[in-house]
Short mmCIF file of C-alpha atoms in Angstrom, two decimals:
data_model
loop_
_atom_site.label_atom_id
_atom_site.label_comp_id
_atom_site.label_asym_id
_atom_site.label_seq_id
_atom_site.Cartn_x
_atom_site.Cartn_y
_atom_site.Cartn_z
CA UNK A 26 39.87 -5.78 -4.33
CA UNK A 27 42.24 -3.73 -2.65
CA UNK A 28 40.39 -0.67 -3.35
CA UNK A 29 37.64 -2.27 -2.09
CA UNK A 30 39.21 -3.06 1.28
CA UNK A 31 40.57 0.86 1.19
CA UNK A 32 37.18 2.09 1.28
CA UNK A 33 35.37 0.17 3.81
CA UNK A 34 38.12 0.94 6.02
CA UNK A 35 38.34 4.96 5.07
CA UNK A 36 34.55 4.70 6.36
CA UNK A 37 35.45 3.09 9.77
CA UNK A 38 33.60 -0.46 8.92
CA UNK A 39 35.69 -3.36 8.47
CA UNK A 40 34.87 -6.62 6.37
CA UNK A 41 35.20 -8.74 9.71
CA UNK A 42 31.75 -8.37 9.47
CA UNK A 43 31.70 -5.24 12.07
CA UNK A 44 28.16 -3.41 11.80
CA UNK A 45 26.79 -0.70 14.39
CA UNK A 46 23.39 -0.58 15.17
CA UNK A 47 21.65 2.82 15.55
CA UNK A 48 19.96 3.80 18.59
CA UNK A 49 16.08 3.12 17.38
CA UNK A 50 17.63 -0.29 16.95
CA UNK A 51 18.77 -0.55 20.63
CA UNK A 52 17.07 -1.88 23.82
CA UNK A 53 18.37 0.51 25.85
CA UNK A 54 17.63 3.52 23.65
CA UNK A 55 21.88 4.11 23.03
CA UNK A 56 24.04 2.86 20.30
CA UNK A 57 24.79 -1.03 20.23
CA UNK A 58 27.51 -2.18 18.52
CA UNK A 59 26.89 -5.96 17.24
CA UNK A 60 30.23 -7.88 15.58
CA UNK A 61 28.72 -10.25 12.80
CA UNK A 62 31.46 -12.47 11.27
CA UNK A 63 31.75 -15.40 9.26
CA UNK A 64 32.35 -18.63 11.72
CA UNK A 65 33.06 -21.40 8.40
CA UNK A 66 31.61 -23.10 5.48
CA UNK A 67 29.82 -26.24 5.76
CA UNK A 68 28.62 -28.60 2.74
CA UNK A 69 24.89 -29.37 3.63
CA UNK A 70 25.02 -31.95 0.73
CA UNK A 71 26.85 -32.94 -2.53
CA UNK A 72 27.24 -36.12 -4.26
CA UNK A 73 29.30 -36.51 -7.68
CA UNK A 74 26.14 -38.42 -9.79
CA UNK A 75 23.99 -35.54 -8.52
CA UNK A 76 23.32 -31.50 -10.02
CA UNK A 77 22.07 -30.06 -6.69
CA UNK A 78 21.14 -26.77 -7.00
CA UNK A 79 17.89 -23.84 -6.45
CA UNK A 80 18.01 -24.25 -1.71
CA UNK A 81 15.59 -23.20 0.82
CA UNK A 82 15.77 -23.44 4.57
CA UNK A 83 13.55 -23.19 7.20
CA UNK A 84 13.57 -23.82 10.77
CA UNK A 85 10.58 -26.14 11.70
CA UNK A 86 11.21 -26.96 15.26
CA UNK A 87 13.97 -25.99 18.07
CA UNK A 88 15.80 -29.15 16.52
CA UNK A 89 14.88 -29.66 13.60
CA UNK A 90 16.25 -27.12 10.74
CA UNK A 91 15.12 -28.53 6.48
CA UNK A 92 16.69 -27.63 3.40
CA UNK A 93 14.98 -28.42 0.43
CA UNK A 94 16.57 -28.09 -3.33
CA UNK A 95 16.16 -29.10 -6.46
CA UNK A 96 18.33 -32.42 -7.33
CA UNK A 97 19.04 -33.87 -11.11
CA UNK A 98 21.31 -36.61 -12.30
CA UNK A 99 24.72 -34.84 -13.69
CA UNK A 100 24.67 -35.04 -16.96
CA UNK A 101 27.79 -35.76 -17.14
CA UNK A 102 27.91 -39.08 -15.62
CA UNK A 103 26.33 -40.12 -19.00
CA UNK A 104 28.94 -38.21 -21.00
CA UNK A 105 27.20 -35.70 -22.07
CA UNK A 106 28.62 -32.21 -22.64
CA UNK A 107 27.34 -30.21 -19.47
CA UNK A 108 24.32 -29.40 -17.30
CA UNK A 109 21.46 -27.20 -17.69
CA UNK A 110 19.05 -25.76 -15.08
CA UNK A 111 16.37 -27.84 -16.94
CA UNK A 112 15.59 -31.73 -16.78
CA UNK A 113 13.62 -34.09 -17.15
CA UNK A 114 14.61 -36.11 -14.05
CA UNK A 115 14.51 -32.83 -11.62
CA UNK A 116 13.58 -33.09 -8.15
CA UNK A 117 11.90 -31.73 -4.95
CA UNK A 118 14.28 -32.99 -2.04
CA UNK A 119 15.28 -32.39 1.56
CA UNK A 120 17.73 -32.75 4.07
CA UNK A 121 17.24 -32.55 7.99
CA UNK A 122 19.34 -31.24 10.57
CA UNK A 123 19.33 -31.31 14.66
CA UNK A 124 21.97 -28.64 14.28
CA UNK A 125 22.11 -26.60 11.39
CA UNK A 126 25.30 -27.93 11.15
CA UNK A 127 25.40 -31.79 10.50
CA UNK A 128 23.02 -32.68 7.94
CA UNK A 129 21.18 -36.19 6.82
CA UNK A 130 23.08 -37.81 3.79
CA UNK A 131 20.29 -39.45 2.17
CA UNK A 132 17.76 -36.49 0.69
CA UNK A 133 13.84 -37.02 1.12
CA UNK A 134 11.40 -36.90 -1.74
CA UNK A 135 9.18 -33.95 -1.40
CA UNK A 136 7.95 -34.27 -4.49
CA UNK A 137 8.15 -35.48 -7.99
CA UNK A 138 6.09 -33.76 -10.67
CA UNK A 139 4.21 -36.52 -13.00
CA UNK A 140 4.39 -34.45 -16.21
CA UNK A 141 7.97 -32.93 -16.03
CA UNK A 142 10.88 -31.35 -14.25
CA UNK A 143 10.47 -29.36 -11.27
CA UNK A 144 12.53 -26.42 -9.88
CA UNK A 145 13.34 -24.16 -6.97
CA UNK A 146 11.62 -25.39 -4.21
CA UNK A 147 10.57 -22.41 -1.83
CA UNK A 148 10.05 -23.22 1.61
CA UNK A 149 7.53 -21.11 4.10
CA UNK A 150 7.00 -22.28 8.07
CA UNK A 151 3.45 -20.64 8.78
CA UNK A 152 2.89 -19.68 12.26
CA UNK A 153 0.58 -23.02 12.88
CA UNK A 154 3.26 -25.22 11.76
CA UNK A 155 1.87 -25.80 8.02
CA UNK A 156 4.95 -26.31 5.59
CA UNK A 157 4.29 -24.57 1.93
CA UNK A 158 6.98 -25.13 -0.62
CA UNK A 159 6.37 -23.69 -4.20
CA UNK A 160 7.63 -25.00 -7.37
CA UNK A 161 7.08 -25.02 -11.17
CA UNK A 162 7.50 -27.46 -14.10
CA UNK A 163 8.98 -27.96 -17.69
CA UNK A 164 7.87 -30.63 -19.81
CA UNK A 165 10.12 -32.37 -22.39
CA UNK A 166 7.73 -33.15 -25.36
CA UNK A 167 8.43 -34.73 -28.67
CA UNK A 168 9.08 -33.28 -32.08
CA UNK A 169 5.25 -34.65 -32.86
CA UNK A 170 3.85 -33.30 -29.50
CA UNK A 171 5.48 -29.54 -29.90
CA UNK A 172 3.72 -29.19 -33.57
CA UNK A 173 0.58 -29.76 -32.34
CA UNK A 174 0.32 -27.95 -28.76
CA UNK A 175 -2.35 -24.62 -28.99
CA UNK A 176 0.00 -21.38 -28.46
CA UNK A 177 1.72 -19.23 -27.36
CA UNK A 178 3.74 -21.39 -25.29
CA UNK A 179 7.04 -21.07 -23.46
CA UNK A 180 9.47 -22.88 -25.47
CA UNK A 181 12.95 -22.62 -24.70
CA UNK A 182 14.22 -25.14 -27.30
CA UNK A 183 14.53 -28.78 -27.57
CA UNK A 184 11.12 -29.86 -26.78
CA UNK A 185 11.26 -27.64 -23.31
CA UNK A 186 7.61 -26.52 -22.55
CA UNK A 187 6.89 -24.21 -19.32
CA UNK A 188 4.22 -25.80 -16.91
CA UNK A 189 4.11 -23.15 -14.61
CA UNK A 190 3.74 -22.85 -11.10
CA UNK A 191 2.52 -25.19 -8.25
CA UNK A 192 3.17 -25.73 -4.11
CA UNK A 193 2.78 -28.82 -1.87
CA UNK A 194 1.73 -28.24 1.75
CA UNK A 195 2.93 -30.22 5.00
CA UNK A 196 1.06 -30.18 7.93
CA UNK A 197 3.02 -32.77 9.45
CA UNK A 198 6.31 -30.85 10.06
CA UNK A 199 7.18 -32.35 6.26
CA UNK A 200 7.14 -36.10 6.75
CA UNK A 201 4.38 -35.89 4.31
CA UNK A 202 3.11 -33.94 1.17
CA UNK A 203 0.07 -33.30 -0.52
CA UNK A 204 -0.93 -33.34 -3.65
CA UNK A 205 0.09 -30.16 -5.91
CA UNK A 206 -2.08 -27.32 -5.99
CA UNK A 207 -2.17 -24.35 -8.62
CA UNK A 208 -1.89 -21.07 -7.89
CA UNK A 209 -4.16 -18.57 -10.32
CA UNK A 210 -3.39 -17.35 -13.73
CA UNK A 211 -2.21 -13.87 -13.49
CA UNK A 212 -4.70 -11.80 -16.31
CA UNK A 213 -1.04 -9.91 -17.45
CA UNK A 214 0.96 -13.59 -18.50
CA UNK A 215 0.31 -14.50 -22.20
CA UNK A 216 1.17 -17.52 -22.14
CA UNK A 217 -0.08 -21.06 -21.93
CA UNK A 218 0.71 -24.28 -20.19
CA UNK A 219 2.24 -27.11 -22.14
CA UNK A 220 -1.60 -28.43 -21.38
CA UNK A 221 -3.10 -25.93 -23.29
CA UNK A 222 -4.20 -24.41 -20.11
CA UNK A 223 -3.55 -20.62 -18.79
CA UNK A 224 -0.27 -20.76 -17.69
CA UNK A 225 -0.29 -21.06 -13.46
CA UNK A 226 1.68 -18.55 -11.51
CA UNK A 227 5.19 -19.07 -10.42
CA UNK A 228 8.40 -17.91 -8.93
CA UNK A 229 11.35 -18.46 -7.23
CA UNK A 230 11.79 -16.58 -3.99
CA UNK A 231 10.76 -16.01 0.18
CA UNK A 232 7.06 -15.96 1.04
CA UNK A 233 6.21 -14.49 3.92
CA UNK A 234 3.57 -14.88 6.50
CA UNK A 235 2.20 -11.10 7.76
CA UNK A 236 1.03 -10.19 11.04
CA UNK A 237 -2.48 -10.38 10.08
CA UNK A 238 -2.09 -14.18 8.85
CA UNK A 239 -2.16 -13.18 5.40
CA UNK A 240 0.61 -15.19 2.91
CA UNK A 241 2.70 -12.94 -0.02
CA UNK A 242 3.95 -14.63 -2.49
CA UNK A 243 5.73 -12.16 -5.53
CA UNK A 244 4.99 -14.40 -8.58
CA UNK A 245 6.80 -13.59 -12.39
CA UNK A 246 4.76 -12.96 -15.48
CA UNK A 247 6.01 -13.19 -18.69
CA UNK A 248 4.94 -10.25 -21.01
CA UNK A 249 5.92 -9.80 -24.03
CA UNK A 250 6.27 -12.54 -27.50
CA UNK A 251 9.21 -14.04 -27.87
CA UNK A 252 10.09 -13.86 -24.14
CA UNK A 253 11.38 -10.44 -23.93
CA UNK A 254 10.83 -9.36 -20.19
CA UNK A 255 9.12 -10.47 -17.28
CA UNK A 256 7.70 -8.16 -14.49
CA UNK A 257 6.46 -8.99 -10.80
CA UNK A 258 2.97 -9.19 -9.43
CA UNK A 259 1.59 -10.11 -6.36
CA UNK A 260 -0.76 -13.16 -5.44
CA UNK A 261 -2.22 -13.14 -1.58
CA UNK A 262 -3.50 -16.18 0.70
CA UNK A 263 -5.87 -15.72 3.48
CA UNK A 264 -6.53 -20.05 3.93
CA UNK A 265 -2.77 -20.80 4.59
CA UNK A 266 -1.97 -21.27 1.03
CA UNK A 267 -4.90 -23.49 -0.01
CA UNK A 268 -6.32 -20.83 -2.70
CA UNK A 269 -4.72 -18.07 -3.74
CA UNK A 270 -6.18 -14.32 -5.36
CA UNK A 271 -4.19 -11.56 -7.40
CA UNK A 272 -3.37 -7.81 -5.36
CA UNK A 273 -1.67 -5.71 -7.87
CA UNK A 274 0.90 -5.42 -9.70
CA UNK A 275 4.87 -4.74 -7.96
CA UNK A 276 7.22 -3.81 -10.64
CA UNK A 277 7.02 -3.45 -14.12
CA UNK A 278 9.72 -1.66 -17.13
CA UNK A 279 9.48 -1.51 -20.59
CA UNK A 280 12.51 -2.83 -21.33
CA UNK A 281 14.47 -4.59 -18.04
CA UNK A 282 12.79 -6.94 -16.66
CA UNK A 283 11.89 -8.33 -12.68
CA UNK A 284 12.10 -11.97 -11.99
CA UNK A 285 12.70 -13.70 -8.71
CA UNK A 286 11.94 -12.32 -5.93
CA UNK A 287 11.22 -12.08 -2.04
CA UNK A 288 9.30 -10.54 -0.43
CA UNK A 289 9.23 -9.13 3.38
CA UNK A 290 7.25 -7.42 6.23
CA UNK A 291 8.92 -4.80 8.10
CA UNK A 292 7.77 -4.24 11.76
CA UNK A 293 5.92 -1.12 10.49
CA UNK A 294 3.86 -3.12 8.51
CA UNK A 295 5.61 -2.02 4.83
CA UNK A 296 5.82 -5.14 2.32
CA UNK A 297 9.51 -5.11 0.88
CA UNK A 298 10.26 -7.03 -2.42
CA UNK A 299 13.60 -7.74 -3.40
CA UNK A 300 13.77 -8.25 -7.00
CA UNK A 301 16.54 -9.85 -9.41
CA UNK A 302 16.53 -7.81 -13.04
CA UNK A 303 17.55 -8.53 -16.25
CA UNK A 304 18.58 -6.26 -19.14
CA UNK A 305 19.69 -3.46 -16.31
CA UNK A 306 23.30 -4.76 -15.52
CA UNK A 307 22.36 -6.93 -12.85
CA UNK A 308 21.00 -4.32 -10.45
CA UNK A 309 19.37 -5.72 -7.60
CA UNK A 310 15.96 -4.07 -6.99
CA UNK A 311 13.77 -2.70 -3.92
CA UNK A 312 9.84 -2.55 -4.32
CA UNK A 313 8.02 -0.74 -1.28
CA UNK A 314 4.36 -1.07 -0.51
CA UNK A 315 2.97 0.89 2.61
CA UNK A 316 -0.58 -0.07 2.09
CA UNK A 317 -0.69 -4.00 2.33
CA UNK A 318 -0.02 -4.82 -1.25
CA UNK A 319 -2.04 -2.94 -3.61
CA UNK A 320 0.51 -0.99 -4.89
CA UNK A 321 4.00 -0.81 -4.60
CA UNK A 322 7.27 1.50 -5.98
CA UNK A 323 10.35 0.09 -6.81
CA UNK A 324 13.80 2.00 -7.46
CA UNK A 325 17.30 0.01 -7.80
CA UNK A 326 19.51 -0.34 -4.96
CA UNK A 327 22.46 0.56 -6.13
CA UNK A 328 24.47 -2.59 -6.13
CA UNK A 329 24.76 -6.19 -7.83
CA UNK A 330 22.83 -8.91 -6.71
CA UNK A 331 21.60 -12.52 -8.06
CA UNK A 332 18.55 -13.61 -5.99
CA UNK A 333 18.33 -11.90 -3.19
CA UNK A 334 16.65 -12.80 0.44
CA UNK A 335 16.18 -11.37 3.91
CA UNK A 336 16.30 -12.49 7.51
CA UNK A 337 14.99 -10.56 10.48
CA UNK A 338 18.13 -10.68 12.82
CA UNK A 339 17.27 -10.88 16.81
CA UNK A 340 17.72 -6.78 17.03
CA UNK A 341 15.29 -6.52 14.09
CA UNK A 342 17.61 -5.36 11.30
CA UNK A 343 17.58 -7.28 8.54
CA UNK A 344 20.21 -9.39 7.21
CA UNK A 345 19.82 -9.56 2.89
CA UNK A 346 21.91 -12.15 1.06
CA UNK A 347 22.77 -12.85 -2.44
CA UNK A 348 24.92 -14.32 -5.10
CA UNK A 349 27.84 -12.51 -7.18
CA UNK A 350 27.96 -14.00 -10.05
CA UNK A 351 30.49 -11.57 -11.43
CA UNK A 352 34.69 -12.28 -10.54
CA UNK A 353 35.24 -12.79 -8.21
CA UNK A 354 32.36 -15.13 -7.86
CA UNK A 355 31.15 -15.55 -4.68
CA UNK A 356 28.35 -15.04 -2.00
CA UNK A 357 27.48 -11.76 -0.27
CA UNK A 358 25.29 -10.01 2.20
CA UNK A 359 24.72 -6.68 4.13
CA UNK A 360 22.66 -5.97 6.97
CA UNK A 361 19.76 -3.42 6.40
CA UNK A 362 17.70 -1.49 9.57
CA UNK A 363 14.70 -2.46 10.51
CA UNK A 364 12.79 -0.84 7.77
CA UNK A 365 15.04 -1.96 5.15
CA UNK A 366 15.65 1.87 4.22
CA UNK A 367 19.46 2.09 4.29
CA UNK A 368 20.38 -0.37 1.36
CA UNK A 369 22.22 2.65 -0.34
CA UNK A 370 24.84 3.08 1.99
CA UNK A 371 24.64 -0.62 4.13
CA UNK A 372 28.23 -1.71 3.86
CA UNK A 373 28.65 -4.90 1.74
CA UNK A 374 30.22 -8.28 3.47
CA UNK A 375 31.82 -10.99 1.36
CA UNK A 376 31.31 -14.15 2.76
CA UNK A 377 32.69 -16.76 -0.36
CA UNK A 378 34.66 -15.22 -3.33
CA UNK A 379 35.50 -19.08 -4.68
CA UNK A 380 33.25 -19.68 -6.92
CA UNK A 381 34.19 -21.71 -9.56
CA UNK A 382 32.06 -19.79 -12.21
CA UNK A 383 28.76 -18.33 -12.43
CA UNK A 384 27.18 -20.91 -11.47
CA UNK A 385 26.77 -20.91 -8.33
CA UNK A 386 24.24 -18.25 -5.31
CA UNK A 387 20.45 -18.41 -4.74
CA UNK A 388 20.96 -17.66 -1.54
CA UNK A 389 18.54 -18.14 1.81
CA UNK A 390 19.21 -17.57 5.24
CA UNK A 391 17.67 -19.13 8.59
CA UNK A 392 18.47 -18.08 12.57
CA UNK A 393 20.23 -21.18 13.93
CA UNK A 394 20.11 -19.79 17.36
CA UNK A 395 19.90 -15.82 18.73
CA UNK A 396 23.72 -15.89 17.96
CA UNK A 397 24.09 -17.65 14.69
CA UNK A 398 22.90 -17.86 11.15
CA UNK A 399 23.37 -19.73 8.15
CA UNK A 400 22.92 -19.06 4.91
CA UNK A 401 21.97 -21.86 2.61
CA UNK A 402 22.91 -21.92 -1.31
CA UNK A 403 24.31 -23.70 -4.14
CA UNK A 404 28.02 -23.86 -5.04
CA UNK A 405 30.60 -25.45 -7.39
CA UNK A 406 34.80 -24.92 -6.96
CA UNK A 407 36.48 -25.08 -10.33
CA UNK A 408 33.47 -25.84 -12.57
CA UNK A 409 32.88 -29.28 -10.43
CA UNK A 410 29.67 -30.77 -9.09
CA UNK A 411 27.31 -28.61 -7.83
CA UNK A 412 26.81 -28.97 -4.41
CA UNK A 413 24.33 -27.47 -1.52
CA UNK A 414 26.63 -25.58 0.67
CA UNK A 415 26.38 -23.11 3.73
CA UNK A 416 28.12 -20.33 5.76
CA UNK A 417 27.67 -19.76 9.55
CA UNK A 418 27.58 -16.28 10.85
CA UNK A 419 27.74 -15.66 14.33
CA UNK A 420 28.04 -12.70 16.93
#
């Protein structure tokens, strides 16, 4: 760590969250300095029977700010052994704030899958107002039930069948749902449902709304049998994410493999997907596409990064957050230019480093105001419950 601390400082930039912006960046056509640092750590929710985990944030109103996660009775309350990120009893749920700072205590059902499990719930504001939050399901079958389902199917053990993908919609500034609706098959995914259906799209990750209306949503396909590697693709609305068609494919390998992801639009119109990995050491990711979707590049970024997501900051750099989930474990961010084009050298700021384990990131930041942010994410101290927690930046 103290090397660490050597080197930002033998470069001029120090972890008090100090970042210069260049002149392209700057009203006034000069060079703008703008002091980021970290303000405190809130808890946004926790409660000791609970195994919150999986946030998303949005800001739906000038006073109104929702985080939505996935919430599951701790396991062990009923002294069992642990957790997993799996269960049968597995929530959509949300939390309302004024503030961004003081947050309701008793969490809202979004939703409640009939046929399993649900995870991750992924929040999108549209420009109209419309809430989308994405999701997918595991059912927990019986011995009897997994002999007879038609295969492939995603099994992870135990009578754990993959659902897929789904999202609900809100047009009611989320005071109430609708019913689930399922995005397409993607032709690449070989599996099927624990229906016997072609297995619906899914992923956890940012949508994003582009200046032409249009809705991006990076979805995860699973490739090979057993489950091997996944790779990214990329589904498109243009009906504010009632149906949903394929684009093209946005990063593939034959042996790492691309996951969750987020996606965003720069102001010169690139889509930028930022992609977890596996089988590559952790390396976070960077796929570029300069022609609206239909194909894209990726390359790593040179760093390591659990899911990662981006916030346009009020001088249109872009702020990209993530979990460590090596020691010292923790939550991180840097702040990228406008175009997202600097990640190479963008100096890296550690907001938490006490973590109790691994367990802990999936990170997603919101504007609280033109001077403050907070990131959103899950969190345990010393292997304890797992709790939806939050760090204010300001400036």
């Amino acid at each position: 760590m103290k090397n660490h601390f050597k080197l930002l400082l033998l470069i001029g930039i120090f972890v008090t969250f100090t970042c210069c912006t260049a002149g392209n960046n700057s009203k006034n056509g000069g060079t703008e300095e703008v002091k980021w640092k970290k303000i405190k750590d809130i808890v946004i929710y926790e409660d000791p029977q609970f195994y919150s985990s999986f946030p998303s944030v949005v800001k739906n109103g000038k006073n109104d700010f929702i985080v939505a996660f996935r919430r599951a009775p701790d396991r062990r309350i009923f002294s069992e052994y642990g957790n997993n990120h799996v269960d049968p009893n597995s929530y959509l749920v949300m939390v309302r704030s004024k503030d961004g700072e003081n947050w309701s205590k008793e969490p809202q059902l979004i939703y409640s899958h009939p046929f399993g499990g649900s995870q991750d719930p992924c929040l999108l504001r549209l420009s109209d107002g419309t809430l989308l939050c994405t999701s997918y399901t595991w059912a927990f079958l019986r011995p009897d039930g997994v002999e007879n389902l038609k295969q492939p199917v995603f099994n992870i053990g135990g009578g754990v069948i993959f659902l897929g993908g789904y999202l609900v919609r809100s047009t009611d500034g989320g005071k109430r749902w609708g019913e689930p609706i399922y995005p397409p098959h993607v032709e690449d995914e070989i599996y099927l449902s624990a229906l016997g259906e072609p297995l619906p799209a899914y992923n956890r990750g940012a949508l994003c709304e582009g200046k032409n209306g249009r809705i991006y949503w990076v979805v995860a396909v699973n490739d090979s049998i057993p489950v091997k590697k996944t790779s990214n693709h990329l589904l498109v609305s243009d009906d504010k994410g009632l149906t949903w068609s394929y684009s093209g494919l946005v990063a593939s390998d034959d042996n790492a493999s691309f996951n969750e992801a987020s996606i965003y639009e720069t102001p010169k119109g690139d889509l930028v997907a930022f992609l977890r990995t596996a089988n590559m050491d952790d390396q976070a990711c960077i796929a570029r596409s300069k022609d609206g979707g239909k194909t894209f590049r990726w390359e790593k970024m040179g760093f390591q990064g659990h899911p990662l997501n981006a916030l346009r900051l009020p001088d249109e750099r872009v702020l990209l957050t993530y979990g460590y989930r090596h020691k010292p474990y923790g939550i991180r961010a840097r702040i990228l230019n406008a175009e997202c084009t600097d990640y190479a050298t963008a100096p890296e700021m550690i907001l938490r480093e006490d973590g109790g384990n691994s367990d802990i990131g999936y990170t997603w930041p919101v504007l609280l105001d033109e001077k403050r942010v907070l990131i959103v994410y899950y969190f345990n101290k010393e292997n304890g419950t797992r709790h939806i927690a939050g760090t204010i930046l300001g400036r």
